[in-house]
Short mmCIF file of C-alpha atoms in Angstrom, two decimals:
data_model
loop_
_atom_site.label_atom_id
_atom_site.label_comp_id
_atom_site.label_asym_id
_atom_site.label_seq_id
_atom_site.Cartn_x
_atom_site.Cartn_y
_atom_site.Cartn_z
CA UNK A 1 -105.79 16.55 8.13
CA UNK A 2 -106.57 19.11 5.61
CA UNK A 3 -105.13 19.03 2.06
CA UNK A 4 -102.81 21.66 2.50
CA UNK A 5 -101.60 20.17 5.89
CA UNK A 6 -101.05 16.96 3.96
CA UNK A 7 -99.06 18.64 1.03
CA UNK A 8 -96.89 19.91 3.49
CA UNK A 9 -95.97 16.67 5.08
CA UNK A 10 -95.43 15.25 1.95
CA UNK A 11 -93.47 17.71 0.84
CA UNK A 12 -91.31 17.79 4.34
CA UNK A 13 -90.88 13.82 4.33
CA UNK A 14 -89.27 14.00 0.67
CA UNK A 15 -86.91 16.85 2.09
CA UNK A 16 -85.83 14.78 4.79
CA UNK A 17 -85.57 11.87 2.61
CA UNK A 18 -83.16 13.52 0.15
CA UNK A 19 -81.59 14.94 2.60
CA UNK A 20 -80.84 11.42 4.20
CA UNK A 21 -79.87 9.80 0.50
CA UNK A 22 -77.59 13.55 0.35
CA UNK A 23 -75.72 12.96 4.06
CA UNK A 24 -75.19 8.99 2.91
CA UNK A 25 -73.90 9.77 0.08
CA UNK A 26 -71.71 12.53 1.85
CA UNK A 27 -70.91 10.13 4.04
CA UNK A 28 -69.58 7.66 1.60
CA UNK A 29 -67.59 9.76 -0.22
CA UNK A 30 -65.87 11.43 2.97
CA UNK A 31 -65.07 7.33 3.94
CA UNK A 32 -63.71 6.84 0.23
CA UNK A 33 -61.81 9.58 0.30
CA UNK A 34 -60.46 9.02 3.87
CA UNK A 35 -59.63 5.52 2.86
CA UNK A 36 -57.79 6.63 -0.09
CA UNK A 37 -56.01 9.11 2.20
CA UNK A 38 -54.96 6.07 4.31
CA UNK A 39 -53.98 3.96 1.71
CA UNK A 40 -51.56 6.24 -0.08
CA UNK A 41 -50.10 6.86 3.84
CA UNK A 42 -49.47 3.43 3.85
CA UNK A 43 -48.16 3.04 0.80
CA UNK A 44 -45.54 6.53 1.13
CA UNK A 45 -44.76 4.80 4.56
CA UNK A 46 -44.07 1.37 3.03
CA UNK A 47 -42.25 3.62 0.28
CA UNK A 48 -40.01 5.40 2.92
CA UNK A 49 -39.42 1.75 4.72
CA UNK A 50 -37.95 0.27 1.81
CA UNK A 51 -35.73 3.48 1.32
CA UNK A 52 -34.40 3.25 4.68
CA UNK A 53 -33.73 -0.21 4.56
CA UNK A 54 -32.11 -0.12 1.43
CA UNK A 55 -29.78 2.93 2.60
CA UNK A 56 -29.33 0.62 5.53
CA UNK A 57 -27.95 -1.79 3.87
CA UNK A 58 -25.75 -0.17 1.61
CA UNK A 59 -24.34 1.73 4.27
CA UNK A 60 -23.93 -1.61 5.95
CA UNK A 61 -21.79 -3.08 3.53
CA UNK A 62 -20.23 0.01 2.71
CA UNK A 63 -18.57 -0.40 6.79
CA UNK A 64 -18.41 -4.20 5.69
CA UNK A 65 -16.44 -3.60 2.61
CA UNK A 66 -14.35 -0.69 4.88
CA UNK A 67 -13.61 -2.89 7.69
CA UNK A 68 -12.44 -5.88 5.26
CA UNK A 69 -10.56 -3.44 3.30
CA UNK A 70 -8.48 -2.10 6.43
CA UNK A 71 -7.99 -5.56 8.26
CA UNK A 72 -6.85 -6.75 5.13
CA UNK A 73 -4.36 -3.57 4.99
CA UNK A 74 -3.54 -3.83 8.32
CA UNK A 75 -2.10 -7.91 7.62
CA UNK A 76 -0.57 -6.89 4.53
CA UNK A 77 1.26 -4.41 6.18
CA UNK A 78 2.29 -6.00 8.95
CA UNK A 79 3.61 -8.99 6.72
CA UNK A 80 5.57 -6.68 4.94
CA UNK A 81 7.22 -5.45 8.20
CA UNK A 82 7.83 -8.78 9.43
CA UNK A 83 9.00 -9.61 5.72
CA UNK A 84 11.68 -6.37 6.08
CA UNK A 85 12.77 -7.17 9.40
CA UNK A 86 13.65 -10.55 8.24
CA UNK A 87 15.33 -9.53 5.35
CA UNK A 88 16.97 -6.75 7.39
CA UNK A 89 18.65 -9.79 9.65
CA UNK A 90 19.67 -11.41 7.37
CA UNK A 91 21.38 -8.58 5.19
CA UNK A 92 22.91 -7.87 8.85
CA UNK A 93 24.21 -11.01 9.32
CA UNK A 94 25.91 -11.58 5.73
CA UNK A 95 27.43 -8.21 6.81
CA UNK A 96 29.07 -9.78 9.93
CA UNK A 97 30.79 -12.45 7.49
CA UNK A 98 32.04 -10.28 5.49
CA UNK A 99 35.84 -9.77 7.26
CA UNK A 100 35.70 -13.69 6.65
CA UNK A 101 35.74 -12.85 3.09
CA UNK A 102 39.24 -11.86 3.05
CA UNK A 103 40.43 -15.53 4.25
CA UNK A 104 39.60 -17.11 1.16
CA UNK A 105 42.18 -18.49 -0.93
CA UNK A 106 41.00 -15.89 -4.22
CA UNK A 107 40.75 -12.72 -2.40
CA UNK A 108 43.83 -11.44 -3.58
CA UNK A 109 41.80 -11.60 -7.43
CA UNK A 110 38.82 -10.21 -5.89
CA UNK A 111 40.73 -7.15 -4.04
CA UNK A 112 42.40 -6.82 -7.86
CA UNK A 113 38.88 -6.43 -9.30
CA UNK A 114 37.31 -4.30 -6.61
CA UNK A 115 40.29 -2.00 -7.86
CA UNK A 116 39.79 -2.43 -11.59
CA UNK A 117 36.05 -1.75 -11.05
CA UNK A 118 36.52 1.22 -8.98
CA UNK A 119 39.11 2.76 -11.72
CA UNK A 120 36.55 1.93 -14.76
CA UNK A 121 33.99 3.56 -12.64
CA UNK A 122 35.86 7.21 -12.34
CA UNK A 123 37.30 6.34 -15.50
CA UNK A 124 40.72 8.27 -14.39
CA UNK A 125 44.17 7.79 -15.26
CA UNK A 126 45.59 9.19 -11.84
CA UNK A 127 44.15 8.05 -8.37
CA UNK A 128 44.49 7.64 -5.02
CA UNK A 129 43.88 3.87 -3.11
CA UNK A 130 42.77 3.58 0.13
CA UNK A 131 42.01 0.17 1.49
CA UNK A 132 42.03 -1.93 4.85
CA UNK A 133 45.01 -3.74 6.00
CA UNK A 134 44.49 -7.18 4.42
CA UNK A 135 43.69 -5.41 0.95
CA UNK A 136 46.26 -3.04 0.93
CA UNK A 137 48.70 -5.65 1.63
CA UNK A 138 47.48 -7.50 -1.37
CA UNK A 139 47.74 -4.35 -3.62
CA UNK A 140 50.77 -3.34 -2.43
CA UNK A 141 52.59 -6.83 -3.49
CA UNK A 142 52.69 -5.89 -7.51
CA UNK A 143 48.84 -5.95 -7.97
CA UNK A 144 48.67 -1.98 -7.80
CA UNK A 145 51.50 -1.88 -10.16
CA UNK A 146 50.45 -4.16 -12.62
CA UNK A 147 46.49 -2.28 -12.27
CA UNK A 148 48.37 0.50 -13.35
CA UNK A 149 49.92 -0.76 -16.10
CA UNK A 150 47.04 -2.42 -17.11
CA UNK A 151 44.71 0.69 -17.36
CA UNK A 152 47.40 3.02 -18.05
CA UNK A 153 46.73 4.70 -14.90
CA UNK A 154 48.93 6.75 -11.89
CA UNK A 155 47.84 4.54 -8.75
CA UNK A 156 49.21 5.75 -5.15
CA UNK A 157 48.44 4.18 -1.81
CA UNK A 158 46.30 6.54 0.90
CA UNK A 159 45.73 5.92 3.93
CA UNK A 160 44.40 2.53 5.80
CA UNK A 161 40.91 2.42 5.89
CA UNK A 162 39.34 2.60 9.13
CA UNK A 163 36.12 1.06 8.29
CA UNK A 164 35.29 -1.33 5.86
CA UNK A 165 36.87 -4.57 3.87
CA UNK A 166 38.39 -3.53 0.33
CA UNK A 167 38.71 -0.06 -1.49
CA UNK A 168 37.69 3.35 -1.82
CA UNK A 169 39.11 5.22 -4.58
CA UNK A 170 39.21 8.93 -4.74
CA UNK A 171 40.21 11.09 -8.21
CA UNK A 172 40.34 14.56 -9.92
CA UNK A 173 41.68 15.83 -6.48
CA UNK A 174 39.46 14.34 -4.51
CA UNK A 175 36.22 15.33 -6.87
CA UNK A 176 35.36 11.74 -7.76
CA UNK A 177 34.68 9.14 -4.78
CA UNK A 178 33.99 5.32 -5.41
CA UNK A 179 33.30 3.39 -2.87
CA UNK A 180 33.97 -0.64 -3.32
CA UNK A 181 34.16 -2.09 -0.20
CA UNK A 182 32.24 -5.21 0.50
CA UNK A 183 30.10 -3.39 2.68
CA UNK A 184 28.62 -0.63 0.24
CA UNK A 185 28.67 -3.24 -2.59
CA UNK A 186 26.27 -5.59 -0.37
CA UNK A 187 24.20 -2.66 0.24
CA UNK A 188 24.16 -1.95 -3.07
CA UNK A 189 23.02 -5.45 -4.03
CA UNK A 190 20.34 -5.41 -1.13
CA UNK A 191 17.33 -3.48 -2.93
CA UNK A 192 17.61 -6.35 -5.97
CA UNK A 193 18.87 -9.12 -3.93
CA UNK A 194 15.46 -8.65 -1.53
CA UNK A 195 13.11 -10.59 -3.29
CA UNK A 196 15.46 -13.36 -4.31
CA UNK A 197 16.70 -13.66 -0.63
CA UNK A 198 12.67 -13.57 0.38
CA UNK A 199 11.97 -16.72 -1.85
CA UNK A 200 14.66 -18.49 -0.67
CA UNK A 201 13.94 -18.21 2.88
CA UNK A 202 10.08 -18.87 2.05
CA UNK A 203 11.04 -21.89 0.70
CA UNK A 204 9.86 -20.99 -3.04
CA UNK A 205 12.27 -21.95 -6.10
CA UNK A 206 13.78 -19.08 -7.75
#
């Protein structure tokens, strides 16, 4: 092979052979770069997983906390429904023994204070008394004139009552109403009388 033959191959194998260390090295950087590609995939996607389940479970116990929250709701308010409806019979039933009032031995007093109460009420010095037939029978044996005397007052009988045990006072004309019957002075009584009456029939010391 002649010189300048030889040159030339020589000069062609070093091409090649850079051109193999340039294509390795191509190569290797291409897989570095790839891997790094991967690798911050897999870390976003690991990223995004731990988002998701996170959100997951906070939504989770978001429902837990919600369900909880209404079921607990829900008993509450259906003890305090059973709580009124108790409370409601037995308000009804002290209201069915109230007629049985008027038996007792004092009732003529307590007809004279229903009176007195009703007249301090209006604070008037002229009236008109309606009460049932047991109470008016009462008043009308001295107690309405003695009332009368006692608060300085002009009492006059109405009419009977039709419904209702005790009095209902009306003055000024008619302007001023005061009901004291035993009926509106239970109900009355009821909104502060609810929670004592709930102890008792709980059991619990008041």
């Amino acid at each position: 092979m002649r010189p300048e033959e030889e040159e030339i191959e020589g000069l062609s194998r070093a091409i090649l052979r850079e051109a193999d260390v340039d294509a390795q090295q191509i190569k290797e950087e291409a897989k570095a770069k790839a891997d790094a590609i991967r690798q911050r995939a897999q870390e976003e996607a690991e990223k995004e997983r731990r988002q998701i389940l996170d959100q997951a479970r906070q939504e989770a116990e978001r429902l837990r906390s919600q369900v909880v929250a209404n079921a607990q709701l829900k008993a509450r308010t259906l003890q305090l429904e059973h709580r009124e409806k108790l409370l409601d019979r037995v308000f009804e039933a002290a209201k069915q023994k109230l007629p049985a009032v008027q038996k007792r031995s004092d009732y003529n007093k307590l007809a004279a204070q229903m009176l007195r109460e009703a007249l301090v009420q209006l604070k008037a010095n002229k009236a008109r008394v309606q009460a049932d037939e047991v109470t008016r029978k009462i008043l009308s044996n001295g107690t309405l004139e003695e009332l009368s005397k006692e608060l300085n007052a002009e009492l006059t009988m109405g009419d009977v009552l039709e419904e209702g045990s005790g009095v209902v006072v009306d003055a000024s004309d008619g302007h001023l109403h005061f009901d004291n019957t035993l009926e509106t002075r239970l109900r009355r009584l009821q909104s502060s009388l609810r929670s004592a009456v709930h102890q008792v029939l709980m059991g619990e010391k008041l």
